[in-house]
Short mmCIF file of C-alpha atoms in Angstrom, two decimals:
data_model
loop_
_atom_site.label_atom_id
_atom_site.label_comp_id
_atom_site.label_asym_id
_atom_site.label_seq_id
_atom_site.Cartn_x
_atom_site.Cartn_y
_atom_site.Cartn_z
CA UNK A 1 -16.78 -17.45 12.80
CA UNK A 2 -17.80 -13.90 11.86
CA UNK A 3 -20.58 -12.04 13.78
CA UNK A 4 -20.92 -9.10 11.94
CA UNK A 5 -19.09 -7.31 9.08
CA UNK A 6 -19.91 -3.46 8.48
CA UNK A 7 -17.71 -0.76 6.38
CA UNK A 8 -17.39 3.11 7.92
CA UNK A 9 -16.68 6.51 6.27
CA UNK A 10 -13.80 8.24 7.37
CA UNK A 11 -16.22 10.31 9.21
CA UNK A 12 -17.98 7.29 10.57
CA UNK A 13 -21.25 6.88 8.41
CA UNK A 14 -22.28 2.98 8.38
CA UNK A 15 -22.12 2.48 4.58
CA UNK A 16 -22.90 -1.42 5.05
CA UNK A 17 -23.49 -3.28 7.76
CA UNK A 18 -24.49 -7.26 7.93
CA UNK A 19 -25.07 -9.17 10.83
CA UNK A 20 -24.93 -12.84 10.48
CA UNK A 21 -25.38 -14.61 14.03
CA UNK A 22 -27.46 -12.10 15.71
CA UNK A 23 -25.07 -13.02 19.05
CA UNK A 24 -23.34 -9.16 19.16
CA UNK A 25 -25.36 -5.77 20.08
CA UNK A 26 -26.53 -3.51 17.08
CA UNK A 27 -24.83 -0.65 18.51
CA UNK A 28 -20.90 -2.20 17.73
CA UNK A 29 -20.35 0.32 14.48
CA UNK A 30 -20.71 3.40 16.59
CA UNK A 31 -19.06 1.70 19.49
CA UNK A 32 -16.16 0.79 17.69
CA UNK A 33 -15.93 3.88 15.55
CA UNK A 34 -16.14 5.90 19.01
CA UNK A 35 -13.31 3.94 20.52
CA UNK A 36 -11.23 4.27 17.37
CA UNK A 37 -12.13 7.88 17.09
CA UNK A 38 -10.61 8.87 20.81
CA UNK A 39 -8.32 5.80 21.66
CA UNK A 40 -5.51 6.89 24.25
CA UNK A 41 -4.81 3.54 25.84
CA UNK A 42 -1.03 1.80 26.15
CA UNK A 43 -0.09 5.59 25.35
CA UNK A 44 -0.33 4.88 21.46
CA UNK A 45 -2.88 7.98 19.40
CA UNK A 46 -4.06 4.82 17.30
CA UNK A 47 -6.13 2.18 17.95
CA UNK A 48 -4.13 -1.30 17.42
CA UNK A 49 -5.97 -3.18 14.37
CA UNK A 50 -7.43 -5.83 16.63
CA UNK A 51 -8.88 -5.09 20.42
CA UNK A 52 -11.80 -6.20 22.41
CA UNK A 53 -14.95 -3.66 24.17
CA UNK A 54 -16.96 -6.23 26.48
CA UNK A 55 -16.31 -9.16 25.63
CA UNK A 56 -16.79 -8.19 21.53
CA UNK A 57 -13.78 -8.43 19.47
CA UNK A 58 -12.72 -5.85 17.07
CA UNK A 59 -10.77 -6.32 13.68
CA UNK A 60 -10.28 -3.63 11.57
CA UNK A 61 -8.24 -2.95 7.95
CA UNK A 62 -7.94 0.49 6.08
CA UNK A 63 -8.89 0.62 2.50
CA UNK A 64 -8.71 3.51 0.23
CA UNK A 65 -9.92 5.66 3.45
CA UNK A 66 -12.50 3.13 4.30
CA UNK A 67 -12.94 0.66 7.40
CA UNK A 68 -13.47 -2.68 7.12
CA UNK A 69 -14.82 -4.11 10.27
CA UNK A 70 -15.64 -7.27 11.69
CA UNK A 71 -16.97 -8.31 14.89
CA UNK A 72 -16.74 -11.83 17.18
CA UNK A 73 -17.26 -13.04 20.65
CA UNK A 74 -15.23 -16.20 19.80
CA UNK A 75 -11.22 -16.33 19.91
CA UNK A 76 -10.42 -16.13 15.85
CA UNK A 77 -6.86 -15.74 14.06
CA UNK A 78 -6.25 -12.24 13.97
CA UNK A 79 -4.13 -12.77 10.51
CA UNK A 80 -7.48 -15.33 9.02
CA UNK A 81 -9.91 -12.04 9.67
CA UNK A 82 -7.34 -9.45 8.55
CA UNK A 83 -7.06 -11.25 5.29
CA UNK A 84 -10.72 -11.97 4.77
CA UNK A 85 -11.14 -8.33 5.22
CA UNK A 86 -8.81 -7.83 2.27
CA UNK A 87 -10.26 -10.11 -0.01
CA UNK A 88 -13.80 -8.92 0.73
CA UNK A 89 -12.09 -5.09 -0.08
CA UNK A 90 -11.20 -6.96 -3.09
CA UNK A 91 -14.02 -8.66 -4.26
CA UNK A 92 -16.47 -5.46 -4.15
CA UNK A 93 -13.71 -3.44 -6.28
CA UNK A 94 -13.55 -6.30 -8.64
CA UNK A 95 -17.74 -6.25 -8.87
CA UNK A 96 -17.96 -2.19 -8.64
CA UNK A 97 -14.60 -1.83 -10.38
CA UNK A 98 -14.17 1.71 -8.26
CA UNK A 99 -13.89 1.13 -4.48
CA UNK A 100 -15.03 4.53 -2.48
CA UNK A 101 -17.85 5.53 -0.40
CA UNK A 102 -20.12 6.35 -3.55
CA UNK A 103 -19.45 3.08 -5.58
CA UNK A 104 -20.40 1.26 -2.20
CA UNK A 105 -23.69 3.43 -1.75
CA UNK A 106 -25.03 3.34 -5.69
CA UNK A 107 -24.25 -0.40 -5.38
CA UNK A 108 -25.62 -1.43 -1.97
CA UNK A 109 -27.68 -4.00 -3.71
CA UNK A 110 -25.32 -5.32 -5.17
CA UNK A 111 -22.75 -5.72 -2.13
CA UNK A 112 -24.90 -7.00 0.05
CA UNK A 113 -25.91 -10.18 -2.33
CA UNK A 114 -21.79 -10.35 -2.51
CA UNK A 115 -21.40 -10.70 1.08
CA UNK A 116 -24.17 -13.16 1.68
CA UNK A 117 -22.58 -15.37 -0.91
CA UNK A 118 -18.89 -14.41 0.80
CA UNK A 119 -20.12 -15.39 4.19
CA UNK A 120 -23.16 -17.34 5.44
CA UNK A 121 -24.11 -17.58 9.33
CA UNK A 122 -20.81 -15.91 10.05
CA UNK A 123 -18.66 -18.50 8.37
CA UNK A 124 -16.69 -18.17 4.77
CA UNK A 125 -17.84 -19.96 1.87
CA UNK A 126 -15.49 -18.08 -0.58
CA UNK A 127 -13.72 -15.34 -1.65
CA UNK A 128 -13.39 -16.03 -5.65
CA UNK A 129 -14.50 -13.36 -8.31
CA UNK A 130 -14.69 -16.22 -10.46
CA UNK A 131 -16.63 -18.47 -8.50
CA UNK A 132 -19.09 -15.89 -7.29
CA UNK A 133 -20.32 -15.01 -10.80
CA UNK A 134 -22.26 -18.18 -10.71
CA UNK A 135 -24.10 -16.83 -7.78
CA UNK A 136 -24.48 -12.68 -8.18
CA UNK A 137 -26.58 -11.93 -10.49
CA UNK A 138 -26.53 -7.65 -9.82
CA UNK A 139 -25.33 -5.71 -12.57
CA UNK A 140 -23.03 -2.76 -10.86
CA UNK A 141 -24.11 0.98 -11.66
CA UNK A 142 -20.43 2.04 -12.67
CA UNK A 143 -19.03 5.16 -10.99
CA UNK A 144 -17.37 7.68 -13.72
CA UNK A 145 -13.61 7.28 -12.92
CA UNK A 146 -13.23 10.83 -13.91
CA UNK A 147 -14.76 11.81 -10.32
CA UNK A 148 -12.30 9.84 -8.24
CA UNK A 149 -10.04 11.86 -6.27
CA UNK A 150 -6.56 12.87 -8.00
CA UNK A 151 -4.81 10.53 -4.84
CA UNK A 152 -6.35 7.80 -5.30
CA UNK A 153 -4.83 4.29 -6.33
CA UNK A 154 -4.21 5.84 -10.40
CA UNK A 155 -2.65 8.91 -9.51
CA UNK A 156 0.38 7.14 -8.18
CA UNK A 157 1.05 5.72 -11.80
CA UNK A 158 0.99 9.53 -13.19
CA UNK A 159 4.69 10.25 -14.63
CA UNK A 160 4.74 13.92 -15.75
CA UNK A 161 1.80 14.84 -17.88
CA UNK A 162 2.43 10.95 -19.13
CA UNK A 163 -0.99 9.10 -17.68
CA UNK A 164 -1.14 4.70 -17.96
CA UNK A 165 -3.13 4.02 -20.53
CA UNK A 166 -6.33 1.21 -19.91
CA UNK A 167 -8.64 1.99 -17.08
CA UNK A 168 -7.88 -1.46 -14.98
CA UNK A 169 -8.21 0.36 -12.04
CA UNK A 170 -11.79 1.68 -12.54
CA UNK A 171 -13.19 -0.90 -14.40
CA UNK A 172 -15.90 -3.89 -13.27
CA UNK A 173 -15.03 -7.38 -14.51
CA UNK A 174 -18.99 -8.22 -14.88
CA UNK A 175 -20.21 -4.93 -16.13
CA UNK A 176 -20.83 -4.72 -19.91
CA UNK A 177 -19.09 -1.76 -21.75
CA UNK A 178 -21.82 0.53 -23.24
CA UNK A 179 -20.07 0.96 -26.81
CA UNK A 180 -20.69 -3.26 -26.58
CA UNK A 181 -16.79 -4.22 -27.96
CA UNK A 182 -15.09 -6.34 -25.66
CA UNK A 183 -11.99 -4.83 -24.11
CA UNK A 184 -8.67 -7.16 -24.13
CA UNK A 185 -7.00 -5.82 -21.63
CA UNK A 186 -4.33 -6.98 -19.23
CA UNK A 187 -2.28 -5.19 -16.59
CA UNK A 188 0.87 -6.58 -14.54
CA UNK A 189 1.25 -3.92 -11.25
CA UNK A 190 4.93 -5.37 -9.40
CA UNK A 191 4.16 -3.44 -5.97
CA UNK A 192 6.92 -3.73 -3.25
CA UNK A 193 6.61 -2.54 0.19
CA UNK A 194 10.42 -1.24 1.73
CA UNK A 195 11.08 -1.31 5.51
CA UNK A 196 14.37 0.33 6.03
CA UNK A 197 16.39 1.19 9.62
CA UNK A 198 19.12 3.60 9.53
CA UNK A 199 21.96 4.23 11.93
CA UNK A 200 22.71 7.75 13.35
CA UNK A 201 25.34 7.85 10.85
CA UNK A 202 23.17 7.05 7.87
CA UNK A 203 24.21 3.19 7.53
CA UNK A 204 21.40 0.85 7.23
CA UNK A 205 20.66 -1.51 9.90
CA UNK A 206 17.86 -3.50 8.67
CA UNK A 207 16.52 -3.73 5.22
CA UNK A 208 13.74 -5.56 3.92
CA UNK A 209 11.41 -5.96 1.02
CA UNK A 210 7.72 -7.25 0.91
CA UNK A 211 6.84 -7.12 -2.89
CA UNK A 212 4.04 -8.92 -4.76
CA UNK A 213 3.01 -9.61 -8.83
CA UNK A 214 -0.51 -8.80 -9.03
CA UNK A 215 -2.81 -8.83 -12.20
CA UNK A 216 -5.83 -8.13 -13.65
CA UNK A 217 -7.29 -9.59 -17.06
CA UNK A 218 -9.82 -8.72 -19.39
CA UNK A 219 -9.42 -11.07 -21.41
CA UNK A 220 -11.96 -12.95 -23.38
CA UNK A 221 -11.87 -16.61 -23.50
CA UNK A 222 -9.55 -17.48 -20.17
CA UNK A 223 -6.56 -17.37 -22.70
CA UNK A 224 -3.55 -19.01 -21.00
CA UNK A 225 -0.45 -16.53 -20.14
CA UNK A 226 3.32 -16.97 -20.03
CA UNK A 227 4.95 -14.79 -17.52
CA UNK A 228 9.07 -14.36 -17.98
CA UNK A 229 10.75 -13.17 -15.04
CA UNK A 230 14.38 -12.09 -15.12
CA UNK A 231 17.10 -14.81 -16.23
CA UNK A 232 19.21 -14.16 -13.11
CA UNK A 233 16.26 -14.71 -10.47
CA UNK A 234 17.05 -17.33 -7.77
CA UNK A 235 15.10 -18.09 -4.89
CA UNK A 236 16.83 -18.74 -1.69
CA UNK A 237 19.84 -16.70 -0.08
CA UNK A 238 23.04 -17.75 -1.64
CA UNK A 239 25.28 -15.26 0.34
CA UNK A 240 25.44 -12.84 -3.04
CA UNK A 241 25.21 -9.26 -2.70
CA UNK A 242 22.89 -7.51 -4.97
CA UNK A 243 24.03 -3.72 -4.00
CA UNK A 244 25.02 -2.19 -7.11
CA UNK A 245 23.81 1.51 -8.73
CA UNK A 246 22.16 -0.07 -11.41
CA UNK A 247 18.90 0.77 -13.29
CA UNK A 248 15.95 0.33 -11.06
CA UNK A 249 13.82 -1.56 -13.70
CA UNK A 250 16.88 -3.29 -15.59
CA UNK A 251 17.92 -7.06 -15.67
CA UNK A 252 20.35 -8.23 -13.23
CA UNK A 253 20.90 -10.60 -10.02
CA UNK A 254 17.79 -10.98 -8.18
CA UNK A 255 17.66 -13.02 -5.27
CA UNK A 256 14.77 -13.77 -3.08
CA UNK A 257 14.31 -14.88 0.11
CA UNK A 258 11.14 -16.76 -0.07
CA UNK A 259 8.10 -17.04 -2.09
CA UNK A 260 4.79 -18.29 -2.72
CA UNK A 261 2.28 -18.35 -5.94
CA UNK A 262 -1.22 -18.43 -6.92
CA UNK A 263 -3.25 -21.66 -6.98
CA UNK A 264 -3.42 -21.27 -10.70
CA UNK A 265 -0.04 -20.70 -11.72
CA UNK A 266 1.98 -23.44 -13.08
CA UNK A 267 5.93 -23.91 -12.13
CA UNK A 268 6.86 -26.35 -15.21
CA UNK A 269 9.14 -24.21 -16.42
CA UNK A 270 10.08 -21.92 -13.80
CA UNK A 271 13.68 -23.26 -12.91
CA UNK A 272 14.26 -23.44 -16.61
CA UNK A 273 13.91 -20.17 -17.64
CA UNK A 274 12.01 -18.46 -15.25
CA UNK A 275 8.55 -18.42 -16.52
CA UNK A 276 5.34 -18.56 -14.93
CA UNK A 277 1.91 -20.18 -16.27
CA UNK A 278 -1.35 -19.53 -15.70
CA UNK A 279 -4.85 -19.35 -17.09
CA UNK A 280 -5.45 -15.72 -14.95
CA UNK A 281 -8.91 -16.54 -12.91
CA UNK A 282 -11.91 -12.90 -12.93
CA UNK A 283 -10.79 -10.34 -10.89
CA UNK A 284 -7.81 -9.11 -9.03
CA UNK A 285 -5.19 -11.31 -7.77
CA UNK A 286 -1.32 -11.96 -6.43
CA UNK A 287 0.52 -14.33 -9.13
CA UNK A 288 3.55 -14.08 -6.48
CA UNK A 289 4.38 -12.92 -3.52
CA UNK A 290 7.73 -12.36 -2.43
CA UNK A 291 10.18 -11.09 0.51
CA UNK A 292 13.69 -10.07 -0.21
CA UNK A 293 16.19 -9.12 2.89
CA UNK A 294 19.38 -8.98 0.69
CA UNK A 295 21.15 -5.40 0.30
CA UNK A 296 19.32 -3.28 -1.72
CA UNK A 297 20.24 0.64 -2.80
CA UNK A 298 17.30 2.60 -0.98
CA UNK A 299 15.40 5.23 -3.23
CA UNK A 300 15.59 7.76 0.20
CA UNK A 301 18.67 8.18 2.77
CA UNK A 302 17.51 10.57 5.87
CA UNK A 303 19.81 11.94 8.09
CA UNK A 304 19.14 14.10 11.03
CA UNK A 305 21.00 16.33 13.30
CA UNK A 306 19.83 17.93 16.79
CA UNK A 307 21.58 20.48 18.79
CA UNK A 308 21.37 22.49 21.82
CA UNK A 309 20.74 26.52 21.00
CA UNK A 310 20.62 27.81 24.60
CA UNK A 311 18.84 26.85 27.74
CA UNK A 312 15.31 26.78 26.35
CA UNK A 313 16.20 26.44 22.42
CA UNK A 314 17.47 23.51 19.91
CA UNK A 315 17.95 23.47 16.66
CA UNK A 316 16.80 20.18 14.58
CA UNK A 317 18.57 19.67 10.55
CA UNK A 318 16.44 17.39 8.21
CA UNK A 319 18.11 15.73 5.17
CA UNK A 320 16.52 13.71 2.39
CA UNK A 321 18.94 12.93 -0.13
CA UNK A 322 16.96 11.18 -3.44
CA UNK A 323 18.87 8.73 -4.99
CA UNK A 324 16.81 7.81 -8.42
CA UNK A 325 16.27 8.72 -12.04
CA UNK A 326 15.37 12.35 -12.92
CA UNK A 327 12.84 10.74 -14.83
CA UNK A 328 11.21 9.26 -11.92
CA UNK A 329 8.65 11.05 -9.54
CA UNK A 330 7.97 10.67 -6.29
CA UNK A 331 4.46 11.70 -4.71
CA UNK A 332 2.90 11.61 -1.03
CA UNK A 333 6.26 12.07 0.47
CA UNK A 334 6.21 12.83 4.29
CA UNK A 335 8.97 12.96 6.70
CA UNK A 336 7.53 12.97 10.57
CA UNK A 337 9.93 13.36 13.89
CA UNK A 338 8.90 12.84 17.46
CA UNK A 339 10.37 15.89 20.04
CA UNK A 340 11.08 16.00 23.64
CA UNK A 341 8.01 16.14 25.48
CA UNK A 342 8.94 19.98 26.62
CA UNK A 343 8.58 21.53 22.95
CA UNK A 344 6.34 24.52 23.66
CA UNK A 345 6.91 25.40 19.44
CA UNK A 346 8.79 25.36 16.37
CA UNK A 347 9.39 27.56 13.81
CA UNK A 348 10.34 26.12 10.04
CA UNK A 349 13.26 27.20 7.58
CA UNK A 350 13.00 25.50 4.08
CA UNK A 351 15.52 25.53 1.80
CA UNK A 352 16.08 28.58 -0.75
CA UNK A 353 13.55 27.98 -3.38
CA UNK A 354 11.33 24.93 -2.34
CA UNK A 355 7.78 24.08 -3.62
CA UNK A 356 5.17 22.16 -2.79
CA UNK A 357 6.74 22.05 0.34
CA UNK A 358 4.82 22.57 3.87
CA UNK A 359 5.54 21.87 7.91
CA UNK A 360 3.74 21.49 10.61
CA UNK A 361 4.48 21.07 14.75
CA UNK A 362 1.55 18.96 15.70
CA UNK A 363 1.30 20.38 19.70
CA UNK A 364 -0.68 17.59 20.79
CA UNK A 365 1.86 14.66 20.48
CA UNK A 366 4.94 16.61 19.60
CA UNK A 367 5.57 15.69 16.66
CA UNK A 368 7.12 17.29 13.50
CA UNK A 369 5.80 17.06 10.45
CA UNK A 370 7.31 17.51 6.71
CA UNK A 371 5.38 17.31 3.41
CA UNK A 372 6.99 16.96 0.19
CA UNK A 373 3.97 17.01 -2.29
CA UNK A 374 5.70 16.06 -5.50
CA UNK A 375 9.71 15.87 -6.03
CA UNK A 376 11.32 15.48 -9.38
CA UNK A 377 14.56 14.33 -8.35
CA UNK A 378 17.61 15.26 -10.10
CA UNK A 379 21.15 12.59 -10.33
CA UNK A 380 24.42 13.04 -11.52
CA UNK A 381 25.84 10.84 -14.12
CA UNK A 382 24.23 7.66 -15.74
CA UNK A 383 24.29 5.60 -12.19
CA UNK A 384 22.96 7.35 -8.87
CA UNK A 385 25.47 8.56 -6.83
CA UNK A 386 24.17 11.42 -4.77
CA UNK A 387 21.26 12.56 -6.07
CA UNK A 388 18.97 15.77 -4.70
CA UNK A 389 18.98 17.45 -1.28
CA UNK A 390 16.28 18.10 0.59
CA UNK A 391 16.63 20.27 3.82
CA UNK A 392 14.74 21.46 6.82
CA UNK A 393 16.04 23.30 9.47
CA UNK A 394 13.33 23.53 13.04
CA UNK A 395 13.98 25.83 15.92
CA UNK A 396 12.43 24.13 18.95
CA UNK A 397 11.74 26.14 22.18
CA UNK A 398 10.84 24.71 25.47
CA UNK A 399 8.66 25.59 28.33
CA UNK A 400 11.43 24.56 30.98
CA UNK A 401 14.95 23.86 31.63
CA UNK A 402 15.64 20.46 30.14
CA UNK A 403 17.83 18.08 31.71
CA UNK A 404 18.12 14.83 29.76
CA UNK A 405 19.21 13.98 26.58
CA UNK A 406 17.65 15.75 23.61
CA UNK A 407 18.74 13.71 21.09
CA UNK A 408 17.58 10.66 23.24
CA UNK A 409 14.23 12.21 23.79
CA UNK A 410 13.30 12.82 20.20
CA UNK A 411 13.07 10.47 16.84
CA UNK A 412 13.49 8.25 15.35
CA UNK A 413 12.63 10.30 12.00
CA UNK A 414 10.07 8.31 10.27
CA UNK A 415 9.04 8.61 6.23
CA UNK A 416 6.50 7.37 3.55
CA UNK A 417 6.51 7.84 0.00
CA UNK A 418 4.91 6.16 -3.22
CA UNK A 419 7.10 5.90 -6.37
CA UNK A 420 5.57 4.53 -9.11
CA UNK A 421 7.50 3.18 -12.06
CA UNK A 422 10.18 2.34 -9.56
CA UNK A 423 11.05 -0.98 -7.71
CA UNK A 424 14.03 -2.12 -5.52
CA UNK A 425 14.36 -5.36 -5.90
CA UNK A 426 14.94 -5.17 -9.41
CA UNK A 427 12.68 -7.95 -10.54
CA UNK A 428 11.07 -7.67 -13.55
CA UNK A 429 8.55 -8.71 -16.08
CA UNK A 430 10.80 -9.34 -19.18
CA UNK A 431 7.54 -10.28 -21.73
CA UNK A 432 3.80 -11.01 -21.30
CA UNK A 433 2.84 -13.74 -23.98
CA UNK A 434 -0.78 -14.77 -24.48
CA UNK A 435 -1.23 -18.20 -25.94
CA UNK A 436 -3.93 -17.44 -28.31
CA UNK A 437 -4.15 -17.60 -31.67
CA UNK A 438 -6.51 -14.78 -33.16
CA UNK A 439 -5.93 -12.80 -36.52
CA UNK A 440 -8.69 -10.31 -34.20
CA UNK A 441 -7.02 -10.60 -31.40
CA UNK A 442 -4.59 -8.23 -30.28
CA UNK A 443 -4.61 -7.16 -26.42
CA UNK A 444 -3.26 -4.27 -25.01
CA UNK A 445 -0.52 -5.39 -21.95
CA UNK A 446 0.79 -3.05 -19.41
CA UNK A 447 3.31 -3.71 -16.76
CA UNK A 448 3.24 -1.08 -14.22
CA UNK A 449 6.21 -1.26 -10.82
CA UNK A 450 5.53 1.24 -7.49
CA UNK A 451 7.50 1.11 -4.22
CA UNK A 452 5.69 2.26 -1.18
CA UNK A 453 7.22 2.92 2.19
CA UNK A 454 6.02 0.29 4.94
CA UNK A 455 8.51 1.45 7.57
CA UNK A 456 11.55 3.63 6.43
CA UNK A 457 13.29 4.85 9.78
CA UNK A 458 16.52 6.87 10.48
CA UNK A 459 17.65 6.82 14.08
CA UNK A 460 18.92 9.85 15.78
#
């Protein structure tokens, strides 16, 4: 049972803001943007997704720079709110096709008949695009995609001076196009999360893979679609190792840990041939998600060094070593290290030659910080074996006389990246068939892959 939903600005403007019970004070968006804002409790610098102010619970998500919020005085799931949050998210960007602070203002209207249809006297009715066009009857003033900002969700799908075609991203499933011709579209993102743990030595520890199929049709008619996944896919661990310096995007073993579909796809044939059907419902949606803890090569291997330089002085050595396709970029890469409480400042020595490249020693929680703002990175041979080097060197100097361990007092080195066109786990769409027969009808289909970082750690 919701009490109240509202979305902030990064800079804390109430964009929206619904209150469905009338049980929680009008005051909770600046309370909870204030508490966000300055939170220094349990010694973390960021405010834990879920926390209470007296006796009103707090559950937040970040999306695309905005907060989702929702209030409650009752004792909810934590995950049942977090994911309602997300499909709301979803939902508006399926209506306004652009999700971003002006979308949401141009389109107030239009959201708030959403989230009275989403929600009524604080409890969900539903979260389906499909459903909900029965009920919403706003048309959506369409935000030019041309004004969104060049890191935002289609940038990370830019290869070179190569752009995806279609405009999936930026388009409304209700809104008509103004030339009138009907757009048959369909994309295919395969978007997998990597949380990697790294020794001291630069062995992995942990490995895992959270990766999901999500799509988005435009398709008129609710044609039904055939989805072929690779031959050699099994689901289950079967004790088979799946390292190998293979292609990132190419057939091979695949195995899975665990998975789950969409309501609307059908497994007939799945253990036959691998092939998933479905008659794709409006809007945005997961056709499969998956989790994969089986060895995989990691796109990144980090390895740092720390060393005494004197009484009052240490020297820190940063290495990224790339281990992908020359013809694969990698963008919003940032490497970040904790230091020993005593670090007074650092001073920064890139490598001969670097670009794009900047550093930072944030004072206030110690911390060093390393962006990469695009890499091309370079490999030897036709399989990866080494890749490009990336180093930083840090001179730390502290205000006293330290006595413990350095090493023990700084790290782990943390990073996050985006690279699109690239996944891990090797699975892959092997064809996109669309049972419908039309002499007209001829679709455009894109299948687009992008590994994010969700926790990539190197131990000192």
């Amino acid at each position: 049972m919701i009490s109240q939903f509202f979305v902030l600005s990064q800079r804390g403007d109430n964009i929206v803001f619904r209150d469905y019970r009338g049980e929680v004070q009008k005051a909770t968006a600046e309370i909870f943007f204030r508490k966000v804002k300055f939170w220094k409790e349990d010694g973390q610098e960021e405010a834990p997704p879920v926390f209470n102010v007296d006796g009103v619970n707090y559950f937040h998500v970040k999306v695309v720079g905005l907060m989702f919020v929702a209030t409650t005085r009752v004792n909810l799931s934590p995950s049942f709110v977090f994911e309602l949050l997300q499909r709301i998210a979803r939902v508006i960007k399926d209506y306004l096709g652009v999700l971003n602070e002006d979308s949401l203002r141009r389109n107030f209207v239009l959201v708030y008949e959403l989230l009275d249809e989403v929600i009524d006297f604080g409890y969900v009715q539903t979260t389906s695009t499909e459903v909900l066009k029965s009920y919403v009857f706003n048309e959506p003033i369409v935000v030019d995609a041309a004004h969104l900002s060049p890191l935002g969700p289609a940038a990370f799908f830019m290869q070179g001076t190569k752009r995806m075609p279609g405009t999936a991203v930026t388009k409304s499933v209700v809104a008509n196009d103004p030339t009138g011709r009907k757009r048959e579209e369909i994309f295919v993102d395969i978007i997998e999360k990597i949380s990697i743990t790294f020794s001291s030595s630069g062995y992995i520890l942990t490995s895992e893979i959270d990766g999901t199929i999500q799509m988005k049709s435009y398709l008129t008619g609710n044609p039904e679609i055939r989805l072929a996944l690779n031959d050699d896919l099994s689901i289950g661990r079967g004790g088979r190792s799946v390292y190998d310096y293979r292609s990132s995007i190419g057939s091979g073993v695949v195995i899975l840990d665990d998975c789950n579909f969409h309501e609307s796809v059908r497994l007939d044939s799945f253990e036959a041939d691998k092939t998933l059907a479905l008659v794709p419902p409006d809007g945005e949606f997961p056709v499969m998600n998956y989790r994969m803890t089986q060895e995989f090569k990691p796109p990144f291997r980090i390895n740092a060094l720390i060393e005494e330089a004197g009484t009052l002085k240490a020297e820190v050595i940063l290495k990224v070593y790339a281990e992908f396709s020359s013809s694969i970029t990698a963008n919003t890469i940032s490497v970040q290290m904790p230091l020993p409480k005593d670090t007074m400042r650092a001073s920064f020595e890139l490598e001969p030659g670097a670009v794009g490249q900047t550093t930072d020693f944030k004072e206030a929680n110690k911390r060093l910080e390393w962006n990469l703002k695009k890499a091309i990175i370079s490999y030897h041979g036709f399989y990866i074996v080494g890749g490009s080097e990336h180093t930083l060197r840090a001179r730390l100097t502290f205000s006293q006389e330290t006595h413990g361990n350095i090493t023990k007092e700084s790290g782990p080195v943390s990073m996050t990246f985006t690279i699109p066109m690239y996944n891990a786990s090797k699975l892959q769409v092997k064809y996109l068939q669309i049972a419908k027969k039309s002499g007209s009808y001829n679709p455009y289909r894109w299948v687009r892959y992008v590994t994010l970082s969700n926790s990539y750690v190197a131990r000192l």
